[in-house]
Backbone as JSON, one array per atom type, in Angstrom:
{
  "sequence": "XXXXXXXXXXXXXXXXXXXXXXXXXXXXXXXXXXXXXXXXXXXXXXXXXXXXXXXXXXXXXXXXXXXXXXXXXXXXXXXXXXXXXXXXXXXXXXXXXXXXXXXXXXXXXXXXXXXXXXXXXXXXXXXXXXXXXXXXXXXXXXXXXXXXXXXXXXXXXXXXXXXXXXXXXXXXXXXXXXXXXXXXXXXXXXXXXXXXXXXXXXXXXXXXXXXXXXXXXXXXXXXXXXXXXXXXXXXXXXXXXXXXXXXXXXXXXXXXXXXXXXXXXXXXXXXXXXX",
  "N": [[-4.43, 0.11, 48.9], [-5.42, -1.44, 45.82], [-4.6, -4.61, 45.11], [-3.36, -7.67, 43.67], [-1.74, -10.8, 44.36], [0.61, -12.61, 42.61], [1.54, -15.98, 41.57], [4.31, -16.1, 41.84], [4.78, -14.32, 43.82], [4.67, -11.66, 43.16], [3.31, -8.44, 43.46], [0.52, -7.06, 41.95], [-0.78, -4.09, 40.99], [-4.05, -2.69, 40.61], [-6.8, -0.85, 39.16], [-10.29, -0.35, 39.49], [-13.1, 0.6, 38.15], [-16.51, 1.67, 38.04], [-19.62, 0.04, 36.95], [-21.02, -2.76, 35.24], [-20.87, -4.24, 31.92], [-17.64, -5.67, 31.35], [-14.56, -4.03, 30.7], [-11.21, -4.43, 30.07], [-7.96, -2.95, 30.37], [-4.79, -2.81, 28.98], [-1.64, -1.45, 29.37], [0.84, 0.57, 27.57], [4.45, 0.46, 27.02], [6.77, 2.65, 28.61], [4.83, 2.81, 30.63], [1.95, 3.09, 32.82], [-1.17, 2.01, 34.35], [-2.47, 4.45, 34.52], [-2.37, 5.73, 32.07], [-4.67, 5.11, 30.81], [-6.73, 6.56, 31.93], [-8.53, 8.49, 30.85], [-10.02, 6.98, 29.04], [-11.06, 5.05, 30.8], [-12.61, 6.59, 32.58], [-14.53, 7.63, 30.82], [-15.84, 5.28, 29.89], [-16.7, 4.18, 32.33], [-18.51, 6.1, 33.07], [-20.46, 5.6, 31.28], [-21.83, 3.23, 31.71], [-20.17, 0.94, 32.03], [-17.91, -1.47, 33.47], [-14.66, -0.85, 34.31], [-11.35, -2.0, 34.18], [-7.97, -1.76, 34.95], [-4.5, -2.48, 35.06], [-1.22, -2.1, 36.57], [1.53, -3.15, 34.87], [3.81, -5.77, 35.83], [6.69, -4.53, 37.43], [6.22, -1.94, 36.69], [4.79, 1.3, 37.37], [2.77, 1.08, 40.2], [3.05, -1.56, 40.82], [4.94, -4.48, 41.96], [8.47, -4.47, 41.55], [9.53, -6.82, 40.04], [12.18, -9.23, 39.73], [12.2, -11.23, 37.88], [10.27, -12.72, 35.17], [9.75, -10.73, 33.37], [8.64, -10.69, 30.7], [6.69, -11.6, 27.79], [5.16, -13.91, 28.3], [5.11, -13.89, 31.1], [3.79, -11.42, 31.53], [1.28, -11.93, 30.34], [0.36, -14.01, 31.92], [0.14, -12.72, 34.38], [-1.96, -10.96, 33.8], [-3.95, -12.85, 33.37], [-4.11, -13.9, 35.94], [-5.15, -11.7, 37.31], [-7.67, -11.41, 36.08], [-8.82, -13.83, 36.79], [-8.78, -13.6, 39.59], [-10.55, -11.48, 40.05], [-12.73, -12.59, 38.96], [-13.7, -12.08, 36.32], [-15.75, -11.92, 33.43], [-16.85, -12.43, 30.02], [-15.27, -10.43, 28.83], [-14.17, -7.37, 27.35], [-11.17, -6.96, 25.93], [-8.65, -4.61, 25.9], [-5.74, -3.36, 24.46], [-2.8, -1.38, 24.36], [0.0, -0.79, 22.33], [2.73, -2.3, 23.79], [0.95, -3.43, 25.52], [-0.94, -4.41, 23.76], [0.41, -6.59, 22.76], [0.47, -8.05, 25.09], [-2.25, -8.67, 25.4], [-2.59, -10.25, 23.09], [-0.84, -12.41, 23.65], [-2.03, -13.33, 25.97], [-4.46, -14.4, 24.95], [-3.35, -16.32, 23.3], [-2.17, -18.05, 25.18], [-4.11, -18.51, 27.16], [-6.61, -18.65, 26.04], [-10.04, -17.85, 25.02], [-12.18, -18.09, 26.75], [-13.07, -16.37, 28.72], [-13.3, -14.07, 27.35], [-14.89, -11.62, 25.38], [-14.48, -9.87, 23.26], [-11.81, -8.23, 21.46], [-9.43, -5.56, 21.39], [-6.9, -3.95, 19.7], [-4.64, -1.44, 19.96], [-2.47, 0.64, 18.3], [-0.53, -1.38, 18.4], [2.1, -3.8, 19.11], [2.17, -6.45, 17.92], [2.36, -8.23, 14.72], [5.19, -8.87, 14.93], [7.9, -6.96, 15.87], [10.68, -6.53, 15.49], [13.28, -6.64, 12.99], [13.8, -9.5, 11.04], [14.97, -12.41, 9.2], [12.57, -13.54, 8.3], [10.91, -11.45, 8.66], [11.4, -8.98, 7.12], [10.58, -6.34, 6.95], [10.67, -5.29, 9.43], [11.89, -3.37, 12.32], [15.35, -2.58, 12.68], [17.51, -4.48, 14.83], [19.35, -2.88, 16.06], [18.03, -0.54, 16.68], [16.61, -1.14, 19.01], [18.66, -1.93, 20.64], [19.84, 0.53, 20.95], [17.9, 1.83, 22.44], [18.06, 0.38, 24.83], [20.65, 1.03, 25.59], [20.36, 3.79, 25.98], [18.6, 3.84, 28.16], [20.11, 2.57, 30.17], [22.21, 4.36, 30.45], [21.15, 6.99, 30.98], [18.29, 7.17, 32.0], [16.3, 9.01, 32.67], [16.67, 11.26, 30.98], [16.43, 9.94, 28.56], [13.7, 9.16, 28.55], [12.47, 11.67, 28.49], [13.16, 12.54, 25.93], [12.09, 10.5, 24.38], [9.36, 10.8, 24.66], [8.54, 12.77, 22.86], [8.51, 11.86, 20.03], [6.73, 9.8, 20.59], [4.24, 10.99, 21.05], [4.09, 12.48, 18.77], [5.05, 15.04, 18.99], [7.24, 16.11, 17.86], [6.67, 16.87, 15.35], [5.95, 19.25, 12.74], [3.64, 21.84, 13.5], [2.47, 20.54, 15.63], [0.27, 20.24, 18.43], [0.68, 19.25, 20.92], [0.65, 19.26, 24.4], [2.84, 20.63, 26.95], [2.3, 19.63, 29.4], [1.31, 17.04, 28.86], [3.61, 15.78, 27.9], [5.24, 15.99, 30.17], [3.78, 14.42, 31.91], [4.05, 11.89, 30.75], [6.78, 11.45, 31.28], [6.81, 11.36, 34.09], [5.23, 9.07, 34.6], [6.81, 7.14, 33.29], [9.18, 7.17, 34.77], [8.41, 5.84, 37.02], [8.66, 3.2, 36.49], [10.65, 0.26, 37.0], [14.15, 0.15, 36.45], [15.47, -2.23, 35.61], [13.24, -3.73, 34.9], [12.01, -2.21, 32.85], [14.09, -2.2, 31.02], [14.4, -4.96, 30.38], [11.92, -5.39, 29.31], [12.0, -4.27, 26.81], [13.13, -6.16, 25.07], [11.08, -8.01, 25.27], [8.82, -6.72, 24.06], [9.79, -6.19, 21.53], [11.0, -8.45, 20.32], [9.34, -10.63, 20.56], [7.4, -12.95, 18.85], [4.21, -12.81, 17.74], [2.63, -14.15, 15.97], [1.43, -16.76, 15.92], [-0.21, -16.52, 18.16], [-2.06, -14.57, 17.35], [-3.43, -15.96, 15.41], [-5.04, -17.53, 16.9], [-7.13, -16.01, 17.76], [-10.56, -15.83, 18.2], [-12.68, -14.21, 18.54], [-14.68, -11.2, 18.07], [-12.67, -8.63, 16.75], [-10.95, -5.55, 16.94], [-8.76, -3.39, 15.3], [-6.81, -0.62, 15.77], [-4.92, 2.16, 14.62], [-2.46, 4.71, 14.29], [-1.52, 6.45, 11.36], [0.84, 7.81, 11.22], [2.61, 6.77, 13.06], [5.48, 6.77, 14.85], [6.79, 5.02, 16.47], [5.8, 2.37, 16.5], [5.63, 1.22, 13.53], [2.98, 1.39, 11.22], [2.6, -0.26, 8.94], [4.02, -2.57, 9.42], [2.81, -3.66, 11.58], [-0.15, -3.2, 12.54], [-1.41, -3.52, 10.02], [-0.54, -6.03, 9.19], [-1.43, -7.56, 11.34], [-4.21, -7.32, 11.08], [-4.63, -8.91, 8.9], [-3.98, -11.39, 9.85], [-5.74, -11.99, 11.92], [-8.77, -13.49, 11.88], [-11.52, -12.04, 10.36], [-11.09, -9.54, 11.48], [-11.63, -6.08, 12.18], [-10.27, -3.13, 10.92], [-9.02, 0.14, 11.54], [-7.63, 3.18, 10.52], [-5.82, 6.13, 11.34], [-5.24, 9.09, 9.81], [-2.16, 10.85, 9.95], [-1.89, 10.46, 12.68], [-0.19, 9.82, 15.82], [1.83, 7.52, 17.85], [0.98, 7.63, 20.55], [-1.89, 7.6, 20.64], [-4.18, 7.31, 22.18], [-4.22, 9.45, 23.83], [-3.74, 11.77, 22.24], [-5.77, 11.62, 20.37], [-8.08, 11.28, 21.82], [-10.99, 11.59, 22.03], [-11.88, 10.54, 19.59], [-10.89, 7.93, 19.65], [-12.25, 6.96, 21.92], [-14.91, 7.11, 21.01], [-14.88, 5.36, 18.79], [-14.16, 2.98, 20.03], [-16.4, 2.64, 21.71], [-18.48, 2.34, 19.82], [-17.69, -0.05, 18.54], [-17.68, -1.9, 20.72], [-20.34, -1.86, 21.62], [-21.65, -2.69, 19.32], [-21.07, -5.34, 19.14], [-22.17, -6.59, 21.3]],
  "CA": [[-4.25, -0.12, 47.47], [-6.01, -2.64, 45.27], [-3.56, -5.44, 44.52], [-3.39, -9.13, 43.78], [-0.41, -11.37, 44.44], [0.73, -13.71, 41.67], [2.14, -17.2, 42.1], [5.71, -15.89, 42.2], [4.86, -13.34, 44.89], [4.65, -10.29, 42.65], [2.07, -7.7, 43.68], [0.04, -6.35, 40.76], [-1.76, -3.05, 41.32], [-5.09, -2.47, 39.6], [-7.92, 0.04, 39.48], [-11.54, -1.0, 39.1], [-14.1, 1.67, 38.19], [-17.78, 1.53, 37.36], [-20.36, -1.22, 36.98], [-21.59, -3.13, 33.96], [-19.99, -5.11, 31.13], [-16.25, -5.41, 31.73], [-13.51, -3.69, 29.74], [-9.89, -4.38, 30.68], [-7.03, -2.12, 29.62], [-3.37, -3.15, 29.17], [-0.94, -0.23, 28.97], [2.06, 0.52, 26.78], [5.77, 0.64, 27.65], [7.04, 2.11, 29.95], [3.85, 3.59, 31.39], [1.17, 2.31, 33.77], [-2.6, 2.04, 34.12], [-2.99, 5.81, 34.45], [-2.48, 6.18, 30.69], [-6.02, 4.81, 30.36], [-7.72, 7.24, 32.76], [-9.59, 9.14, 30.07], [-10.91, 5.92, 28.53], [-11.75, 4.42, 31.91], [-13.64, 7.51, 33.06], [-15.57, 7.69, 29.79], [-16.64, 4.05, 29.89], [-17.35, 4.05, 33.63], [-19.66, 7.02, 33.07], [-21.42, 5.15, 30.28], [-22.41, 1.93, 32.02], [-19.23, -0.17, 31.94], [-16.92, -1.69, 34.52], [-13.34, -0.73, 33.68], [-10.27, -2.53, 35.02], [-6.63, -1.6, 34.37], [-3.45, -2.83, 36.03], [0.16, -1.75, 36.29], [2.32, -4.33, 34.55], [4.9, -6.01, 36.79], [7.84, -3.67, 37.21], [5.78, -0.61, 36.27], [3.83, 1.97, 38.23], [2.66, 0.73, 41.61], [3.26, -2.99, 41.0], [6.27, -4.87, 42.4], [9.54, -4.48, 40.54], [10.01, -8.2, 40.08], [13.43, -9.46, 39.0], [11.96, -12.2, 36.81], [8.93, -12.67, 34.57], [9.6, -9.52, 32.56], [8.5, -11.15, 29.32], [5.28, -11.65, 27.41], [4.47, -14.97, 29.03], [4.87, -13.39, 32.45], [2.77, -10.37, 31.48], [-0.01, -12.55, 30.04], [-0.06, -14.79, 33.09], [-0.31, -11.75, 35.39], [-3.29, -10.52, 33.39], [-4.85, -13.97, 33.63], [-4.3, -13.98, 37.39], [-6.05, -10.61, 37.69], [-9.0, -11.74, 35.58], [-9.32, -14.92, 37.63], [-9.0, -13.11, 40.96], [-11.75, -10.65, 40.05], [-13.77, -13.41, 38.34], [-14.24, -11.3, 35.22], [-16.24, -12.76, 32.34], [-17.32, -11.7, 28.83], [-14.43, -9.23, 28.89], [-13.58, -6.72, 26.19], [-9.77, -6.74, 26.28], [-8.07, -3.53, 25.12], [-4.31, -3.21, 24.72], [-2.06, -0.39, 23.58], [1.44, -1.01, 22.15], [3.14, -3.52, 24.48], [-0.29, -4.01, 26.06], [-1.57, -5.2, 22.7], [1.11, -7.86, 22.78], [0.0, -8.74, 26.29], [-3.57, -9.22, 25.08], [-2.4, -11.33, 22.13], [-0.24, -13.55, 24.31], [-3.06, -13.87, 26.87], [-5.35, -15.25, 24.17], [-2.56, -17.46, 22.85], [-1.88, -18.96, 26.29], [-5.25, -18.78, 28.05], [-7.84, -18.8, 25.28], [-11.04, -16.78, 25.03], [-13.37, -18.48, 27.51], [-13.52, -15.21, 29.49], [-13.15, -12.91, 26.47], [-15.97, -11.39, 24.42], [-13.93, -9.17, 22.11], [-10.45, -7.72, 21.68], [-9.08, -4.32, 20.68], [-5.46, -3.71, 19.68], [-4.42, -0.04, 19.59], [-1.05, 0.95, 18.08], [0.06, -2.53, 19.1], [3.35, -4.34, 18.57], [2.08, -7.65, 17.08], [2.82, -9.59, 15.05], [6.6, -8.92, 15.31], [8.41, -5.61, 15.65], [12.08, -6.49, 15.08], [13.62, -7.17, 11.67], [14.38, -10.84, 10.97], [14.87, -12.92, 7.82], [11.16, -13.76, 7.97], [10.19, -10.19, 8.86], [12.36, -7.98, 6.62], [10.06, -4.98, 7.09], [10.77, -4.89, 10.83], [12.9, -2.4, 12.73], [16.63, -3.23, 12.97], [17.8, -4.74, 16.24], [20.13, -1.75, 16.56], [17.1, 0.45, 17.25], [16.29, -1.54, 20.37], [19.91, -1.85, 21.39], [20.0, 1.95, 21.28], [16.99, 2.13, 23.54], [18.63, -0.2, 26.05], [21.81, 1.83, 25.95], [19.87, 5.06, 26.5], [18.05, 3.6, 29.49], [21.19, 2.26, 31.12], [23.08, 5.53, 30.64], [20.45, 8.14, 31.56], [16.9, 6.88, 31.65], [15.48, 10.21, 32.82], [16.76, 12.03, 29.74], [15.88, 9.11, 27.48], [12.24, 9.25, 28.56], [12.08, 13.02, 28.05], [13.32, 12.6, 24.48], [11.21, 9.5, 23.78], [7.98, 11.28, 24.72], [8.21, 13.64, 21.73], [7.98, 11.06, 18.91], [5.62, 8.99, 21.08], [3.01, 11.76, 20.84], [4.18, 13.28, 17.56], [5.36, 16.43, 19.35], [8.37, 16.53, 17.04], [6.16, 17.16, 14.01], [5.51, 20.65, 12.54], [2.23, 22.1, 13.77], [1.96, 19.76, 16.76], [-0.3, 20.99, 19.55], [0.85, 18.44, 22.13], [0.97, 20.15, 25.51], [3.98, 20.29, 27.8], [1.78, 18.8, 30.48], [1.24, 15.66, 28.4], [4.98, 15.28, 27.85], [5.69, 15.83, 31.55], [3.06, 13.28, 32.46], [4.72, 10.7, 30.22], [8.04, 11.29, 32.0], [6.51, 10.94, 35.46], [4.82, 7.67, 34.56], [7.94, 6.3, 32.88], [10.15, 7.1, 35.85], [7.89, 4.92, 38.03], [9.01, 1.82, 36.14], [11.97, -0.15, 37.43], [15.11, 0.16, 35.35], [15.64, -3.61, 35.12], [11.99, -4.15, 34.28], [11.85, -1.49, 31.58], [15.18, -2.66, 30.15], [14.08, -6.31, 29.89], [10.67, -5.32, 28.56], [12.3, -3.92, 25.42], [13.26, -7.44, 24.36], [9.76, -8.64, 25.24], [7.9, -6.14, 23.09], [10.37, -6.09, 20.19], [11.45, -9.71, 19.74], [8.32, -11.68, 20.68], [6.61, -13.19, 17.65], [2.83, -13.08, 18.15], [1.89, -14.66, 14.82], [0.57, -17.89, 16.29], [-1.22, -16.02, 19.1], [-3.11, -13.88, 16.58], [-4.21, -16.97, 14.69], [-5.96, -18.16, 17.86], [-8.24, -15.11, 18.05], [-11.84, -16.29, 17.66], [-13.69, -13.25, 19.01], [-14.61, -9.96, 17.29], [-11.43, -7.92, 17.04], [-10.78, -4.24, 16.33], [-7.38, -2.93, 15.24], [-6.74, 0.83, 15.57], [-3.52, 2.55, 14.53], [-2.17, 5.97, 13.64], [-0.72, 6.27, 10.15], [2.14, 8.47, 11.4], [3.18, 6.19, 14.27], [6.94, 6.72, 14.73], [7.31, 4.04, 17.41], [5.38, 1.07, 15.95], [5.17, 1.54, 12.17], [1.68, 0.78, 10.95], [2.64, -1.3, 7.9], [4.61, -3.79, 9.96], [2.09, -4.11, 12.76], [-1.6, -3.29, 12.42], [-1.86, -4.04, 8.72], [-0.29, -7.46, 9.2], [-2.32, -8.15, 12.34], [-5.57, -7.38, 10.53], [-4.7, -10.04, 7.96], [-3.81, -12.64, 10.58], [-6.91, -12.24, 12.77], [-9.92, -13.73, 11.02], [-12.67, -11.15, 10.54], [-10.75, -8.32, 12.2], [-11.93, -4.77, 11.61], [-9.15, -2.24, 11.15], [-9.24, 1.56, 11.3], [-6.36, 3.91, 10.54], [-6.03, 7.56, 11.54], [-4.22, 9.86, 9.1], [-1.37, 11.8, 10.71], [-1.92, 10.21, 14.12], [1.04, 9.25, 16.37], [1.73, 6.3, 18.65], [0.19, 7.87, 21.76], [-3.17, 8.02, 20.07], [-5.24, 7.33, 23.19], [-4.21, 10.8, 24.42], [-3.83, 12.82, 21.23], [-7.05, 11.47, 19.66], [-8.88, 10.67, 22.88], [-12.42, 11.54, 21.74], [-12.11, 9.64, 18.46], [-10.65, 6.56, 20.13], [-13.37, 6.59, 22.8], [-16.11, 6.91, 20.2], [-14.73, 4.15, 17.98], [-14.23, 1.87, 20.96], [-17.79, 2.47, 22.13], [-19.24, 1.8, 18.69], [-17.31, -1.46, 18.36], [-18.1, -2.71, 21.85], [-21.8, -1.97, 21.62], [-22.13, -3.41, 18.13], [-20.8, -6.78, 19.28], [-22.8, -7.14, 22.51]],
  "C": [[-4.93, -1.41, 47.05], [-4.92, -3.44, 44.58], [-3.96, -6.9, 44.57], [-1.94, -9.59, 43.87], [-0.34, -12.59, 43.54], [1.45, -14.89, 42.31], [3.59, -17.02, 42.51], [5.9, -14.78, 43.23], [4.86, -11.89, 44.45], [3.29, -9.65, 42.92], [1.74, -6.88, 42.43], [-1.05, -5.37, 41.2], [-2.79, -2.95, 40.21], [-6.08, -1.44, 40.1], [-9.17, -0.54, 38.83], [-12.65, 0.01, 39.27], [-15.37, 1.27, 37.46], [-18.42, 0.16, 37.51], [-20.96, -1.48, 35.61], [-20.69, -4.1, 33.23], [-18.53, -4.68, 31.32], [-15.36, -5.08, 30.53], [-12.19, -3.64, 30.5], [-8.94, -3.61, 29.77], [-5.59, -2.5, 29.99], [-2.52, -2.04, 28.56], [0.32, -0.5, 28.16], [3.31, 0.72, 27.63], [6.16, 2.1, 27.57], [6.09, 2.74, 30.97], [3.16, 2.74, 32.46], [-0.32, 2.53, 33.5], [-3.17, 3.45, 33.97], [-3.1, 6.33, 33.02], [-3.88, 5.97, 30.14], [-7.1, 5.62, 31.09], [-8.86, 7.85, 31.96], [-10.56, 8.11, 29.48], [-11.7, 5.29, 29.67], [-12.86, 5.3, 32.46], [-14.81, 7.54, 32.1], [-16.46, 6.45, 29.84], [-17.34, 3.83, 31.22], [-18.58, 4.94, 33.72], [-20.76, 6.58, 32.11], [-21.83, 3.69, 30.45], [-21.49, 0.73, 31.9], [-18.4, -0.27, 33.22], [-15.55, -1.71, 33.86], [-12.25, -1.15, 34.66], [-8.95, -2.35, 34.28], [-5.6, -1.88, 35.46], [-2.12, -2.24, 35.6], [0.93, -3.04, 36.03], [3.43, -4.53, 35.58], [6.11, -5.16, 36.42], [7.5, -2.25, 36.82], [4.82, -0.02, 37.3], [3.92, 1.51, 39.68], [2.78, -0.77, 41.87], [4.7, -3.28, 41.45], [7.26, -4.85, 41.24], [10.23, -5.85, 40.59], [11.28, -8.36, 39.26], [13.24, -10.4, 37.83], [10.55, -12.01, 36.25], [8.69, -11.45, 33.72], [9.6, -9.87, 31.08], [7.02, -11.34, 29.03], [4.52, -12.78, 28.08], [4.14, -14.53, 30.45], [3.77, -12.35, 32.48], [1.37, -10.98, 31.27], [-0.53, -13.33, 31.24], [-0.5, -13.88, 34.23], [-1.71, -11.25, 35.07], [-4.31, -11.62, 33.65], [-5.13, -14.09, 35.12], [-5.25, -12.9, 37.88], [-7.48, -10.93, 37.28], [-9.63, -12.85, 36.42], [-9.66, -14.42, 39.03], [-10.27, -12.28, 41.07], [-12.95, -11.36, 39.44], [-14.49, -12.64, 37.22], [-14.64, -12.24, 34.09], [-16.77, -11.88, 31.22], [-16.59, -10.36, 28.72], [-14.13, -8.7, 27.49], [-12.16, -6.36, 26.59], [-9.19, -5.69, 25.33], [-6.6, -3.41, 25.48], [-3.69, -2.18, 23.8], [-0.59, -0.78, 23.52], [1.88, -2.33, 22.78], [1.92, -4.22, 25.07], [-1.07, -4.8, 25.03], [-0.9, -6.56, 22.56], [0.68, -8.7, 23.98], [-1.36, -9.4, 26.05], [-3.44, -10.41, 24.12], [-1.84, -12.58, 22.8], [-1.19, -14.17, 25.33], [-3.96, -14.83, 26.11], [-4.61, -16.49, 23.68], [-2.33, -18.49, 23.93], [-3.12, -19.4, 27.07], [-6.59, -18.88, 27.33], [-8.82, -17.65, 25.48], [-12.3, -17.14, 25.83], [-13.92, -17.33, 28.34], [-13.55, -13.94, 28.64], [-14.3, -12.82, 25.48], [-15.46, -10.76, 23.14], [-12.56, -8.62, 22.47], [-10.22, -6.48, 20.83], [-7.58, -4.11, 20.82], [-5.21, -2.31, 19.13], [-2.92, 0.23, 19.48], [-0.17, -0.15, 18.67], [1.24, -3.14, 18.35], [3.2, -5.61, 17.74], [1.94, -7.3, 15.59], [4.29, -9.71, 15.45], [7.23, -7.6, 14.92], [9.83, -5.6, 15.06], [12.27, -7.09, 13.68], [14.29, -8.52, 11.8], [14.33, -11.29, 9.52], [13.43, -13.14, 7.37], [10.31, -12.51, 8.13], [11.09, -9.03, 8.41], [11.89, -6.54, 6.74], [10.22, -4.44, 8.51], [11.86, -3.87, 11.09], [14.2, -3.12, 13.08], [16.84, -3.41, 14.47], [18.57, -3.59, 16.87], [19.25, -0.66, 17.17], [16.84, 0.13, 18.72], [17.54, -1.6, 21.25], [20.18, -0.41, 21.82], [19.1, 2.37, 22.42], [17.53, 1.6, 24.85], [19.83, 0.61, 26.53], [21.4, 3.16, 26.56], [19.31, 4.93, 27.9], [19.17, 3.42, 30.51], [22.05, 3.48, 31.43], [22.39, 6.66, 31.38], [18.97, 8.01, 31.23], [16.02, 8.11, 31.74], [15.49, 11.04, 31.54], [16.2, 11.25, 28.57], [14.37, 9.24, 27.41], [11.76, 10.62, 28.11], [12.13, 13.11, 26.52], [12.35, 11.65, 23.78], [9.76, 9.97, 23.72], [7.59, 12.06, 23.47], [7.75, 12.84, 20.5], [6.79, 10.19, 19.32], [4.28, 9.68, 20.8], [3.03, 12.61, 19.57], [4.49, 14.74, 17.82], [6.53, 16.98, 18.56], [7.97, 16.87, 15.61], [5.75, 18.63, 13.9], [4.02, 20.79, 12.79], [1.64, 21.3, 14.91], [1.41, 20.67, 17.85], [-0.25, 20.19, 20.85], [1.32, 19.34, 23.26], [2.21, 19.69, 26.26], [3.53, 19.41, 28.95], [1.72, 17.33, 30.11], [2.63, 15.03, 28.36], [5.54, 15.06, 29.26], [5.05, 14.62, 32.21], [3.69, 11.97, 32.01], [6.0, 10.42, 31.01], [7.81, 10.79, 33.43], [6.11, 9.47, 35.51], [5.99, 6.75, 34.26], [8.94, 6.12, 34.01], [9.67, 6.2, 37.0], [8.23, 3.47, 37.71], [10.42, 1.51, 36.62], [12.92, -0.22, 36.24], [15.29, -1.24, 34.76], [14.4, -4.07, 34.37], [11.79, -3.5, 32.92], [12.89, -1.96, 30.56], [14.83, -4.03, 29.54], [12.81, -6.32, 29.05], [10.9, -4.95, 27.1], [12.45, -5.18, 24.56], [11.89, -8.09, 24.21], [8.88, -8.05, 24.14], [8.46, -6.12, 21.67], [10.65, -7.44, 19.53], [10.45, -10.84, 19.87], [7.52, -11.76, 19.38], [5.2, -13.63, 18.07], [1.99, -13.71, 17.03], [0.93, -15.78, 15.2], [-0.5, -17.48, 17.29], [-2.38, -15.39, 18.34], [-3.99, -14.87, 15.84], [-5.23, -17.66, 15.59], [-7.13, -17.25, 18.24], [-9.51, -15.65, 17.4], [-13.0, -15.46, 18.21], [-13.61, -12.01, 18.12], [-13.42, -9.12, 17.72], [-11.36, -6.62, 16.25], [-9.31, -3.85, 16.41], [-7.38, -1.44, 14.9], [-5.28, 1.26, 15.55], [-3.39, 3.89, 13.83], [-1.25, 5.76, 12.45], [0.66, 6.91, 10.25], [2.79, 8.02, 12.71], [4.69, 6.03, 14.07], [7.57, 5.64, 15.62], [7.03, 2.62, 16.91], [4.81, 1.32, 14.56], [3.96, 0.71, 11.76], [1.75, -0.37, 9.95], [3.18, -2.62, 8.42], [3.85, -4.35, 11.15], [0.6, -4.27, 12.47], [-2.05, -3.91, 11.11], [-1.62, -5.53, 8.59], [-1.22, -8.17, 10.18], [-3.73, -8.33, 11.79], [-5.74, -8.52, 9.53], [-4.62, -11.38, 8.68], [-5.02, -13.01, 11.44], [-8.15, -12.34, 11.89], [-11.06, -12.77, 11.36], [-12.37, -9.85, 11.24], [-11.18, -7.09, 11.43], [-10.77, -3.85, 11.92], [-9.48, -0.82, 10.73], [-7.92, 2.29, 11.47], [-6.64, 5.41, 10.56], [-4.91, 8.34, 10.85], [-3.49, 10.84, 10.02], [-1.27, 11.54, 12.19], [-0.66, 9.5, 14.59], [0.79, 7.96, 17.15], [0.81, 6.5, 19.86], [-1.21, 8.35, 21.46], [-4.3, 8.07, 21.09], [-5.32, 8.68, 23.88], [-4.44, 11.87, 23.37], [-5.15, 12.79, 20.47], [-8.08, 10.81, 20.59], [-10.35, 10.52, 22.5], [-12.73, 10.56, 20.61], [-11.93, 8.19, 18.88], [-11.82, 6.1, 21.0], [-14.63, 6.28, 22.0], [-16.02, 5.62, 19.39], [-14.75, 2.9, 18.84], [-15.68, 1.58, 21.36], [-18.64, 1.86, 21.03], [-18.96, 0.32, 18.5], [-17.86, -2.33, 19.48], [-19.61, -2.93, 21.85], [-22.33, -2.78, 20.46], [-21.95, -4.92, 18.26], [-21.4, -7.37, 20.55], [-24.25, -7.43, 22.22]]
}
């Protein structure tokens, strides 16, 4: 297996495909690097080096007891980038992974970063607060934690449907895609997935986004039931100077799978236009 070991002894699994300009991929909760396979294959076949890792506590990485927060996630990503000596990186993040990218730039800067892409991402802040009245009530995330602790297997089966919009009339989401989501989710550690809910919902990325000084693309589905577009992408696009934002009518949260060809094409156009 391809792994690095972080300063606290956590093993981080990664896959590294292709040769050429580097694109890194940070996955959403509670999945792993495999959610990016279609994007990684596409870019590897088109002259790029693609790198994706399993976040600590997810997939094939160690189920660490600590560090299950955005600072820990960002530092793990930094450790991977340093270990592989990656430079002029296009950083792509989906959902929680978008928060990981934002916090990486906030903590580690852009000396190794050429551009950034946030897809259906959680920044700037997901939970409702006095300063973020449009956010989701804390009770939503408390319910998620309760569902995990009680019966995570059933919770993930039910969560997959709104994730991909399979609960909408006329949906053509396959059973295989839903099953795949469950398999990936069950590979995450219960403690890790549980603590990650606080990380992705309560972390305020406002100051991180203000530090972006590279070309940035924001992509989001207009019918995202997990990370509502008005409270995330539309605010992010205003906070990141010069950001380009694209919205997909009727598209769900799991847009990298349901709109794979469109996402790949828009990513390719953006990456090539800024190199």
